[in-house]
PDB file of C-alpha atoms in Angstrom:
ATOM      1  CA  UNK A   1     241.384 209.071  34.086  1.00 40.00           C
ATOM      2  CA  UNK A   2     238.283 211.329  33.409  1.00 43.00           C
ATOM      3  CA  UNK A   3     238.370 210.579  29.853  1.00 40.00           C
ATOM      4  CA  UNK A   4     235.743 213.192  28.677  1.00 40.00           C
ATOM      5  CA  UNK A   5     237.951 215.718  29.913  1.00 42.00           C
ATOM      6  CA  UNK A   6     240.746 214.745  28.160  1.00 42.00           C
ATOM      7  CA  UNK A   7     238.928 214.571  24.989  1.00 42.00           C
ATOM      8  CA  UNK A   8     237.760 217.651  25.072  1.00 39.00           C
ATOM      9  CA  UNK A   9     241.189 218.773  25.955  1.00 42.00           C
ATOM     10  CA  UNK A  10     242.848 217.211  23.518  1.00 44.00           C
ATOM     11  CA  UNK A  11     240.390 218.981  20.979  1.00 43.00           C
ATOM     12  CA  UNK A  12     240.920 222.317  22.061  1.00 39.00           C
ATOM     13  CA  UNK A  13     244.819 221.983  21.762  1.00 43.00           C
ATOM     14  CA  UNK A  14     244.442 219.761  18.633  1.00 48.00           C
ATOM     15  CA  UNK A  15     243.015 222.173  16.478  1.00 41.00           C
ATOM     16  CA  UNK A  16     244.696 224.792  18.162  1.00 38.00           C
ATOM     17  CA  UNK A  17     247.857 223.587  16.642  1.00 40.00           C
ATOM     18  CA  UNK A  18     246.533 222.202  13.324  1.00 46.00           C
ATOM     19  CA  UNK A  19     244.437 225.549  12.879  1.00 38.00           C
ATOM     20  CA  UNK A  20     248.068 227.301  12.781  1.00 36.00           C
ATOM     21  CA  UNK A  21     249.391 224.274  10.578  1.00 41.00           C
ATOM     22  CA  UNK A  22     246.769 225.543   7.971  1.00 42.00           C
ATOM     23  CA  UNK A  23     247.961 228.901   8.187  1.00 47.00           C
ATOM     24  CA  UNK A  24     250.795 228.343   6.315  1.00 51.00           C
ATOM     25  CA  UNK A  25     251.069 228.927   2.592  1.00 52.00           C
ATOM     26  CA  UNK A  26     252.888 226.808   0.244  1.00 51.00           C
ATOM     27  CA  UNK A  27     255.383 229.573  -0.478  1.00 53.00           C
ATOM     28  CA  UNK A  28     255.960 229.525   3.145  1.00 72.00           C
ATOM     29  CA  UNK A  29     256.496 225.444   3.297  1.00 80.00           C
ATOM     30  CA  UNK A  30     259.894 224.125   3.881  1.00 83.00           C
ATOM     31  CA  UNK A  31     260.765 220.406   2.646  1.00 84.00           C
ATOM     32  CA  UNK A  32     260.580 219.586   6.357  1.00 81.00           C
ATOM     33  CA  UNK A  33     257.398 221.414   7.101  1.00 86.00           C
ATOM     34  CA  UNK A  34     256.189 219.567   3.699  1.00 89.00           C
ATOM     35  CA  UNK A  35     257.091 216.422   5.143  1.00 87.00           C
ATOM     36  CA  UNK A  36     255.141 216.778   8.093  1.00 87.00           C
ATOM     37  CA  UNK A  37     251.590 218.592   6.466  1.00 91.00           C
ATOM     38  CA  UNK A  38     252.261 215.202   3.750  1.00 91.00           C
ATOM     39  CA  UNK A  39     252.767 212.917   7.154  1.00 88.00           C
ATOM     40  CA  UNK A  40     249.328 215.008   8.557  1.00 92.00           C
ATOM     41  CA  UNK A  41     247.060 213.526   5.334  1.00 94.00           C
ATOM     42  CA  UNK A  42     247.593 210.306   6.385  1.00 93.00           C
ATOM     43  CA  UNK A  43     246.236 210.747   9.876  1.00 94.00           C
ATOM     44  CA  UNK A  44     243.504 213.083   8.583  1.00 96.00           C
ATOM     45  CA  UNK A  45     242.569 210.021   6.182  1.00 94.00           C
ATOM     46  CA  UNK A  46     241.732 207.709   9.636  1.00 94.00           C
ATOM     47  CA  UNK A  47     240.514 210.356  11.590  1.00 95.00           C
ATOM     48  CA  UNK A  48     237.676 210.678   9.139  1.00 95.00           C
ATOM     49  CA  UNK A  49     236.768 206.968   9.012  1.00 94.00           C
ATOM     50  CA  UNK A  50     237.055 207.044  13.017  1.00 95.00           C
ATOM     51  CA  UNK A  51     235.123 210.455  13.115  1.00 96.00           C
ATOM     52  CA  UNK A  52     232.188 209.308  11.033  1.00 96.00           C
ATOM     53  CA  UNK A  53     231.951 205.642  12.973  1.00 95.00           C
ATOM     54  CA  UNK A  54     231.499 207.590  16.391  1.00 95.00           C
ATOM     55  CA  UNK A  55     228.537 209.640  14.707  1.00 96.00           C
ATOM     56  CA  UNK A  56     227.019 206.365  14.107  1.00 95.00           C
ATOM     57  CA  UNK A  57     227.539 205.057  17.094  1.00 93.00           C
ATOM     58  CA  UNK A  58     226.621 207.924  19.517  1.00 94.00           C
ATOM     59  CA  UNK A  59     229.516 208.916  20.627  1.00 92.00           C
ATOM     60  CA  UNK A  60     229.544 212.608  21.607  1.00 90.00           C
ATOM     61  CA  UNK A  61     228.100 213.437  18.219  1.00 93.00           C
ATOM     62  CA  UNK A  62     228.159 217.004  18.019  1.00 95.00           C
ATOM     63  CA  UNK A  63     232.260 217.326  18.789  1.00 94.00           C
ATOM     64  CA  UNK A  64     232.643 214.226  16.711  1.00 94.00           C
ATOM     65  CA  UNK A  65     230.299 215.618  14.076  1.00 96.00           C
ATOM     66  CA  UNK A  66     232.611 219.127  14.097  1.00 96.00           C
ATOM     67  CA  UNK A  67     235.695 216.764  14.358  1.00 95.00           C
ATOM     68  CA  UNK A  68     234.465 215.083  10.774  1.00 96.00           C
ATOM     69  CA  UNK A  69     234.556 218.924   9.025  1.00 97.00           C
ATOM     70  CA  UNK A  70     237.403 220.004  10.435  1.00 96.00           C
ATOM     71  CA  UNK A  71     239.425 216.948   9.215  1.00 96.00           C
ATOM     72  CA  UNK A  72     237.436 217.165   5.411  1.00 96.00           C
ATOM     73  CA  UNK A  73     238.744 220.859   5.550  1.00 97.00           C
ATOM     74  CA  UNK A  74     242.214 220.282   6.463  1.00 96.00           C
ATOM     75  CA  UNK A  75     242.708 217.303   4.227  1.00 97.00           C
ATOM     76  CA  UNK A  76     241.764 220.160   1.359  1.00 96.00           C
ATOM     77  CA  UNK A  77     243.318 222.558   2.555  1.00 95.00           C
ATOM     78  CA  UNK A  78     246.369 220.704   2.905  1.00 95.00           C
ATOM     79  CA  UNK A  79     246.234 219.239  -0.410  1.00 96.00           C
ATOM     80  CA  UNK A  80     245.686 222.494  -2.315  1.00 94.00           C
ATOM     81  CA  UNK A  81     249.184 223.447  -0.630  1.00 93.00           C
ATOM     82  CA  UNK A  82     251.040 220.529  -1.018  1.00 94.00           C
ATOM     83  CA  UNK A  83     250.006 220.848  -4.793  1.00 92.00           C
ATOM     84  CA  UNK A  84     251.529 224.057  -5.089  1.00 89.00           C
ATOM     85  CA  UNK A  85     254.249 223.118  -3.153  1.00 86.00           C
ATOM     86  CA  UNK A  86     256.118 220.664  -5.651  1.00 68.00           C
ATOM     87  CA  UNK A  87     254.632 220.980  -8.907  1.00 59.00           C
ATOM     88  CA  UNK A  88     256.395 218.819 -10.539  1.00 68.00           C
ATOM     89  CA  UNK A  89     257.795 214.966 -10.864  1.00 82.00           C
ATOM     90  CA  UNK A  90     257.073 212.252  -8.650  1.00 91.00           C
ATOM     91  CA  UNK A  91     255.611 214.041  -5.958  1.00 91.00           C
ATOM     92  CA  UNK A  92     253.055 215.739  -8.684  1.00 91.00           C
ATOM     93  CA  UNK A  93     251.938 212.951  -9.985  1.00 92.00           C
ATOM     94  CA  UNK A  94     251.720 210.842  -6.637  1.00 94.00           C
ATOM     95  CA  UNK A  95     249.612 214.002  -5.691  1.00 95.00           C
ATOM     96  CA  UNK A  96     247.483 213.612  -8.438  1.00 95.00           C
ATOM     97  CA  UNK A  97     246.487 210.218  -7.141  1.00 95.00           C
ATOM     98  CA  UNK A  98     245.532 211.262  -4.022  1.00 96.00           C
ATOM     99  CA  UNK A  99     243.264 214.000  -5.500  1.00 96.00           C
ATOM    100  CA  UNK A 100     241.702 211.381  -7.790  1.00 96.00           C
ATOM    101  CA  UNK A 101     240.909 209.089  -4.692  1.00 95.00           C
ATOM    102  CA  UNK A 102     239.970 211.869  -2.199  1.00 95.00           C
ATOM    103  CA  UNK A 103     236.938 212.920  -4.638  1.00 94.00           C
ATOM    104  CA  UNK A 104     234.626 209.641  -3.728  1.00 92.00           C
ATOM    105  CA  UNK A 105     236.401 209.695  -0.052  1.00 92.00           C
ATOM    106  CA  UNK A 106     234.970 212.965   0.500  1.00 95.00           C
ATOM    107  CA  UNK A 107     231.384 212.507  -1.199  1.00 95.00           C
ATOM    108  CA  UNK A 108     230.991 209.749   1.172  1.00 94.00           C
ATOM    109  CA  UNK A 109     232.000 211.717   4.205  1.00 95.00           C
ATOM    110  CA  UNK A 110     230.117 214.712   3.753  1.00 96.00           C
ATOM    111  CA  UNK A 111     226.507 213.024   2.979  1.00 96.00           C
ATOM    112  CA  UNK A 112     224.645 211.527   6.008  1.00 96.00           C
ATOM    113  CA  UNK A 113     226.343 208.984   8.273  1.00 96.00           C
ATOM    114  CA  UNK A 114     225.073 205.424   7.237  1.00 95.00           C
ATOM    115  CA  UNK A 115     226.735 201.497   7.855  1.00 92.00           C
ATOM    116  CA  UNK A 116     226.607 201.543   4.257  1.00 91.00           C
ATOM    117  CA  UNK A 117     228.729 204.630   4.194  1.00 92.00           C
ATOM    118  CA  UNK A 118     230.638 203.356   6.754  1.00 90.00           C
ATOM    119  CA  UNK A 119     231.705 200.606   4.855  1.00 86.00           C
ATOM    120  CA  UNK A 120     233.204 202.689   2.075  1.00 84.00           C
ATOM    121  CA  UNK A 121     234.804 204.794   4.248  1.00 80.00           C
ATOM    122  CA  UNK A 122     236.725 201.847   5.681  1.00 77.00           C
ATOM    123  CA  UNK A 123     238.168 200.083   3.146  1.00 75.00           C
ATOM    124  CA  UNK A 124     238.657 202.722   0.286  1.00 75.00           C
ATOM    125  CA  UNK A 125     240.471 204.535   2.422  1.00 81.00           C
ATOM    126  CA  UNK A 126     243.392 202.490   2.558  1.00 87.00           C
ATOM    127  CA  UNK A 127     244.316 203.369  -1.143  1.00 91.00           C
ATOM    128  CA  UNK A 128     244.056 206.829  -0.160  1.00 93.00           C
ATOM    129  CA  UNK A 129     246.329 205.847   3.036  1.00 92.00           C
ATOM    130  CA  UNK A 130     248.832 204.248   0.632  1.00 93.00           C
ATOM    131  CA  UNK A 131     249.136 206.954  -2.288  1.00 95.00           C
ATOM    132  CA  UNK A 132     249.070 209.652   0.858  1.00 94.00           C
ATOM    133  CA  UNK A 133     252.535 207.387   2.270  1.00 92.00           C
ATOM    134  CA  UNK A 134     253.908 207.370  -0.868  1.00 94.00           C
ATOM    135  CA  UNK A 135     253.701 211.698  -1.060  1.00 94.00           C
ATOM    136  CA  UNK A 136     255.633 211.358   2.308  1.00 90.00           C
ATOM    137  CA  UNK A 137     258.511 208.963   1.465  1.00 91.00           C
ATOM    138  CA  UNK A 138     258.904 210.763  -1.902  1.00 92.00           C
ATOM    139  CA  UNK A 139     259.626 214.219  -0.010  1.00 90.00           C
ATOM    140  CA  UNK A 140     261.869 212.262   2.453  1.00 85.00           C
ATOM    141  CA  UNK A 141     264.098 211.063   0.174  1.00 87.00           C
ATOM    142  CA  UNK A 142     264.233 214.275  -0.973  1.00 85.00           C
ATOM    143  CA  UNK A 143     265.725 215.643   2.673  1.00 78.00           C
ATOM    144  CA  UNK A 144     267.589 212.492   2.989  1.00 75.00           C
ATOM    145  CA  UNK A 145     268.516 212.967   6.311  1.00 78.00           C
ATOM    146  CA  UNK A 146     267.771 211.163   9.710  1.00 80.00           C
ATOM    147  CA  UNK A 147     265.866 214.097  11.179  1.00 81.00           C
ATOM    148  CA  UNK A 148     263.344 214.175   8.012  1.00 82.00           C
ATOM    149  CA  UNK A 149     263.139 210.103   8.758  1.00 87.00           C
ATOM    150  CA  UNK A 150     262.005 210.919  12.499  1.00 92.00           C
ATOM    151  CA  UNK A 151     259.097 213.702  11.647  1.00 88.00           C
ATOM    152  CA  UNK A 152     258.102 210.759   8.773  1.00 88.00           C
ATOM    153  CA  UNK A 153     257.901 207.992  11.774  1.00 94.00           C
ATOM    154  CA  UNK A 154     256.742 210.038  14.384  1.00 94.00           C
ATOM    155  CA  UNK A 155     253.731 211.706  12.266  1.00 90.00           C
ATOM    156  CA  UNK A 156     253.130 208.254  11.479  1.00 93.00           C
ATOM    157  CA  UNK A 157     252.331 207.410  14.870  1.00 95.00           C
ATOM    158  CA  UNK A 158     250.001 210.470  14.695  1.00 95.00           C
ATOM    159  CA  UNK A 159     247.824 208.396  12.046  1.00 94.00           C
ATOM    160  CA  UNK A 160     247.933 204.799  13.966  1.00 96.00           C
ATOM    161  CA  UNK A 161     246.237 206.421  16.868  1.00 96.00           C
ATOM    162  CA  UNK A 162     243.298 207.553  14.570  1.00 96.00           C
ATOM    163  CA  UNK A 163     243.417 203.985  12.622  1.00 95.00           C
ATOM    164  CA  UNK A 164     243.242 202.183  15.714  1.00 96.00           C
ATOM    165  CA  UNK A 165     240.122 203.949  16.556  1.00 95.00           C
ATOM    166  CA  UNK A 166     238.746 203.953  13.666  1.00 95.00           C
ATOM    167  CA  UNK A 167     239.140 200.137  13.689  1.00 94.00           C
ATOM    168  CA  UNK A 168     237.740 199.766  17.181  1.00 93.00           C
ATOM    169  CA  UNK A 169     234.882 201.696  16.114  1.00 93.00           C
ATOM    170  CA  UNK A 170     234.028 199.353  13.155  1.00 92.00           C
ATOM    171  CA  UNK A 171     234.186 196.791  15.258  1.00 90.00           C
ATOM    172  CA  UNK A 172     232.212 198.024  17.990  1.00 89.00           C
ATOM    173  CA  UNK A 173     228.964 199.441  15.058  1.00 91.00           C
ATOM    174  CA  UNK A 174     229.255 195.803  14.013  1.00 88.00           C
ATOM    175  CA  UNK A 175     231.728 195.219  11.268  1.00 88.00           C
ATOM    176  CA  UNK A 176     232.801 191.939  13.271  1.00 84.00           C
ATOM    177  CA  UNK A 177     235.615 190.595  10.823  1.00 85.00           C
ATOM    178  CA  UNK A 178     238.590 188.767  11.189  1.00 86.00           C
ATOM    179  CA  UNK A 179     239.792 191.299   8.443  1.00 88.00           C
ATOM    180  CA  UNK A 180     239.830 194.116  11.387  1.00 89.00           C
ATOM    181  CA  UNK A 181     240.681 192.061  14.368  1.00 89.00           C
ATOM    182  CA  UNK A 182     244.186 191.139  12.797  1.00 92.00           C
ATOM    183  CA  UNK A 183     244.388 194.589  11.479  1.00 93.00           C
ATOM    184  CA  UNK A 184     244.472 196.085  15.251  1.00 93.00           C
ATOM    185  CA  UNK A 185     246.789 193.477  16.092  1.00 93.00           C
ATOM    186  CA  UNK A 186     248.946 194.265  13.163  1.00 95.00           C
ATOM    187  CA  UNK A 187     248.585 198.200  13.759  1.00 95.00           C
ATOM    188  CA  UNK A 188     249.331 197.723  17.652  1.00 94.00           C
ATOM    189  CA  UNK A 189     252.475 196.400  17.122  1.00 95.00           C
ATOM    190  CA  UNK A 190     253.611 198.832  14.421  1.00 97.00           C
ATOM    191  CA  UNK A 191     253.088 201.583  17.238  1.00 97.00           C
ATOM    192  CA  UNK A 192     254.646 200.200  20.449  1.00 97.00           C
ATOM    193  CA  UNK A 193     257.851 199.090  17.743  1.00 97.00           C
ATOM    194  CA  UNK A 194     257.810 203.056  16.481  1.00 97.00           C
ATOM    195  CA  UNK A 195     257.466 204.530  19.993  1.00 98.00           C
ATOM    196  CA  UNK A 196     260.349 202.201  20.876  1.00 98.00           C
ATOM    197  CA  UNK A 197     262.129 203.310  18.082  1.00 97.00           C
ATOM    198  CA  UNK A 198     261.568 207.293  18.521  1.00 97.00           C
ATOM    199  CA  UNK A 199     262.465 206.569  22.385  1.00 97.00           C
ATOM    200  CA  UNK A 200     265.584 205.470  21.616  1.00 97.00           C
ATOM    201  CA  UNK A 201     266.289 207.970  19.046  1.00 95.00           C
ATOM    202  CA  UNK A 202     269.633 209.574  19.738  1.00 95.00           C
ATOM    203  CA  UNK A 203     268.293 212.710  18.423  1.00 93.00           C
ATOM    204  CA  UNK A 204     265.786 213.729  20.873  1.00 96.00           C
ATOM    205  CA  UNK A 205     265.660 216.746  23.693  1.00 96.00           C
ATOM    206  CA  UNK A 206     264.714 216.436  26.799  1.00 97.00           C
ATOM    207  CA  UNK A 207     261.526 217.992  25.590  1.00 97.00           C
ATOM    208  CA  UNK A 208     260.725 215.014  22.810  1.00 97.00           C
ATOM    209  CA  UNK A 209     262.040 212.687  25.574  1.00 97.00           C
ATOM    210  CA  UNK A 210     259.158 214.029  28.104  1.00 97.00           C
ATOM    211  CA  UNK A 211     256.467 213.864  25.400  1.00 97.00           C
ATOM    212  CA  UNK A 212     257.286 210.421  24.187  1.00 98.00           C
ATOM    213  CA  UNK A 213     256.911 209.725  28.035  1.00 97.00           C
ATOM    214  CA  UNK A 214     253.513 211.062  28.170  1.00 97.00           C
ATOM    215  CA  UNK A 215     252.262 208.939  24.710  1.00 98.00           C
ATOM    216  CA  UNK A 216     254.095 205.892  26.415  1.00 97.00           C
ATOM    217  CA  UNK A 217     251.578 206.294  29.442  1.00 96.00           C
ATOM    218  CA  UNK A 218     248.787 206.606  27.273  1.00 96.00           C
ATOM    219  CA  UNK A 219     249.759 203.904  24.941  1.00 96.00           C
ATOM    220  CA  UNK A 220     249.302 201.570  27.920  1.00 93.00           C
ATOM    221  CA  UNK A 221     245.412 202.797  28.730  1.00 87.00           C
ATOM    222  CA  UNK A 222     244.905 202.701  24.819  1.00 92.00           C
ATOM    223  CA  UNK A 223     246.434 198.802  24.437  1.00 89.00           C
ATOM    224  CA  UNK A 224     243.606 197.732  27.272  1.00 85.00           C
ATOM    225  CA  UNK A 225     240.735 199.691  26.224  1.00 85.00           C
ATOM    226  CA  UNK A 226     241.464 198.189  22.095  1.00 85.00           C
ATOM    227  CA  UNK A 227     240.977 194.396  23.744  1.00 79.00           C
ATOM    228  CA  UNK A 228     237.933 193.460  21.667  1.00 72.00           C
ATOM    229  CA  UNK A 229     238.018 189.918  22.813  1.00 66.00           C
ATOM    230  CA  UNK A 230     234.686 189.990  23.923  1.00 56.00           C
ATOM    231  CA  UNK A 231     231.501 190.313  21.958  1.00 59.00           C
ATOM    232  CA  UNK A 232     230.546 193.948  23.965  1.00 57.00           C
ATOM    233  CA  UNK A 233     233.211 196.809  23.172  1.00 53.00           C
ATOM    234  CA  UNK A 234     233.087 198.042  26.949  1.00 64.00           C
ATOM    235  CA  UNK A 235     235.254 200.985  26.330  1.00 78.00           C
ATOM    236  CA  UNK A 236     234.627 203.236  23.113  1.00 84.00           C
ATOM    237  CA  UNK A 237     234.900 206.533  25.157  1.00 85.00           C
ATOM    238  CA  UNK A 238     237.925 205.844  26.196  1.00 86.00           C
ATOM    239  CA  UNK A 239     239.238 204.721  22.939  1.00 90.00           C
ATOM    240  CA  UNK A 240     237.467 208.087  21.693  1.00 90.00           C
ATOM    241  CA  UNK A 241     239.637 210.085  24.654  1.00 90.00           C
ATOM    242  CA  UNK A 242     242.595 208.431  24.957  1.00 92.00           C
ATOM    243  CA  UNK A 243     243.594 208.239  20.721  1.00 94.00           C
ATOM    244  CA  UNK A 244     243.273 212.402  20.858  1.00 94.00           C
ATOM    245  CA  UNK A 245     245.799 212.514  23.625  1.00 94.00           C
ATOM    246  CA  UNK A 246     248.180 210.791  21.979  1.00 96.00           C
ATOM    247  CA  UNK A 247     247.057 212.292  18.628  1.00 96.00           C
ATOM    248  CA  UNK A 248     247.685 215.750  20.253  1.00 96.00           C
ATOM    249  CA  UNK A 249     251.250 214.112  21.911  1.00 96.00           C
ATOM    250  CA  UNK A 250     252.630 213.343  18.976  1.00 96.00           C
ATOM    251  CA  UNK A 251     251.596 216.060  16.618  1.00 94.00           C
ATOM    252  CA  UNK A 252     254.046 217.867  19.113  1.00 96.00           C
ATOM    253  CA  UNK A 253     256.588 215.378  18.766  1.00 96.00           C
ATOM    254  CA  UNK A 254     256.358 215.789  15.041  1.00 93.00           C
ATOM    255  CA  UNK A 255     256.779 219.288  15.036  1.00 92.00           C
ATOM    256  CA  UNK A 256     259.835 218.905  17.599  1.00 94.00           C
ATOM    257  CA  UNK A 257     261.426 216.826  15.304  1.00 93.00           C
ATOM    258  CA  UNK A 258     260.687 219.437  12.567  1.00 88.00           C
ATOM    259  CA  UNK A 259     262.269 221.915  13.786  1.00 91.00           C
ATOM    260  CA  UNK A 260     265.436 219.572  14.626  1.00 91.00           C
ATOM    261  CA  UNK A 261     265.384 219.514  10.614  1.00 84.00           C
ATOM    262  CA  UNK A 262     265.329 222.978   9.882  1.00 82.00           C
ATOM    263  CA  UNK A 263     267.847 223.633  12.327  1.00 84.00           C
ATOM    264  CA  UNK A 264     270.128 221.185  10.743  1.00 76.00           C
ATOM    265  CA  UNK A 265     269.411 222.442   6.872  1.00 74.00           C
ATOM    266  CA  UNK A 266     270.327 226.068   8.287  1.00 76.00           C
ATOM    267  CA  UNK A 267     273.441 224.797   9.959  1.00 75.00           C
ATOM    268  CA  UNK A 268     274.268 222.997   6.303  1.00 70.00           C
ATOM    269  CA  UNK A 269     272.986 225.792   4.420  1.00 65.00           C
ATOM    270  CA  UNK A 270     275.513 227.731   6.566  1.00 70.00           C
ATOM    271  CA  UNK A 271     279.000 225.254   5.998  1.00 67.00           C
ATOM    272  CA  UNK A 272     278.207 225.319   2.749  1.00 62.00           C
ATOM    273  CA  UNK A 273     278.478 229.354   1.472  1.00 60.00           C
TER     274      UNK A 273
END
């Protein structure tokens, strides 16, 4: 696998498709297309922390350094519509919690990459991860349907690809913990029990089925190249590569699954006049 090549890859189509994600207003947002920008945040949240680590590192620091802005953008961007989206109840108010923890986030991740930084950017984070969730389970119980539960798990997956590297990054700058090790191993199995899950999903096309295919041959690259049983991480490139594959993967999944949604709120929208 030439693994610069997919990265770069991967980025061009990445932001292709998020780039057109941003494009849409909140006026324009569906509870399914809510579900999924909400589902984005998460992932943006990691991609950030993983983002910043490879700056540190050396790892191809100018696309990682553009990768960083684009995701601080986005997660605004986002935000701002997801805001106007639902201004009210539950959703509000779990909104207003990520705002209030995105403020420090972001002042962290926009000032010169430092271990010090790095170290905020890791473990605050997970509130923001958490409050982020709960914005996506609240708007899936509004849809209450299976379809809404699939774009949920599947843009899920989207985020435990950017954890995982963000993880192996820490690791490999030197934030040796126990802490992290068990995290990867925790976060690991989460993913190969979701990608089971979405495989067997008796919703899918032949189009979700081929995609899921893809991330499944991925997955198995990304599981050997996230071994940090040895003191030298031999493969951060690849675990740079290989997580925006399957980032890019399943972004389309997500949307496939979307679009399943709106499909079946039309049809019900329909039987029901």
């Amino acid at each position: 696998m030439d693994v610069r090549k997919v990265s770069i890859c991967a980025l061009l189509l990445l932001f292709g498709s998020f780039s057109f994600l941003g494009e849409t207003t909140a006026s324009e947002l569906t509870l399914a297309s809510a579900i999924n920008k909400a589902g984005l945040q998460r992932m943006l949240i990691q991609r950030i922390g993983k983002t910043y680590c490879q700056i540190g590192l050396g790892i191809e620091t100018e696309t990682s350094r553009e990768q960083l802005h684009d995701a601080i953008d986005l997660f605004d961007s986002h935000l701002v519509e997801l805001e106007n989206f639902r201004p009210k109840g539950p959703v509000s108010d779990a909104l207003k919690r990520v705002r209030q923890l995105w403020v420090p986030i972001k002042a962290v991740a926009t000032s010169p990459v430092s271990r010090d930084g790095a170290n905020v950017v890791a473990y605050w984070d997970d509130d923001l991860l958490y409050a982020s969730h709960k914005v996506v389970l609240l708007l899936q119980d509004l849809s209450n349907t299976p379809k809404a539960r699939l774009v949920n798990i599947a843009g899920r997956q989207r985020m435990l690809s950017q954890r995982l590297a963000k993880l192996y990054m820490l690791h490999a700058w030197g934030f040796k913990t126990l802490t992290i090790r068990d995290e990867i191993e925790t976060v690991r199995n989460e993913f190969t029990g979701a990608l089971a899950a979405l495989q067997a999903a008796p919703e899918n096309t032949d189009a979700i089925r081929h995609k899921l295919n893809v991330v499944a041959r991925d997955w198995t690259w990304f599981r050997k190249a996230l071994n940090i049983d040895d003191d030298v991480d031999p493969f951060p490139k690849t675990v740079a590569g290989v997580s925006e594959s399957i980032l890019v993967n399943m972004d389309e999944v997500t949307r496939m699954y979307e679009e399943l949604e709106e499909q079946a709120r039309r049809r019900a929208d329909r039987g029901a006049k």
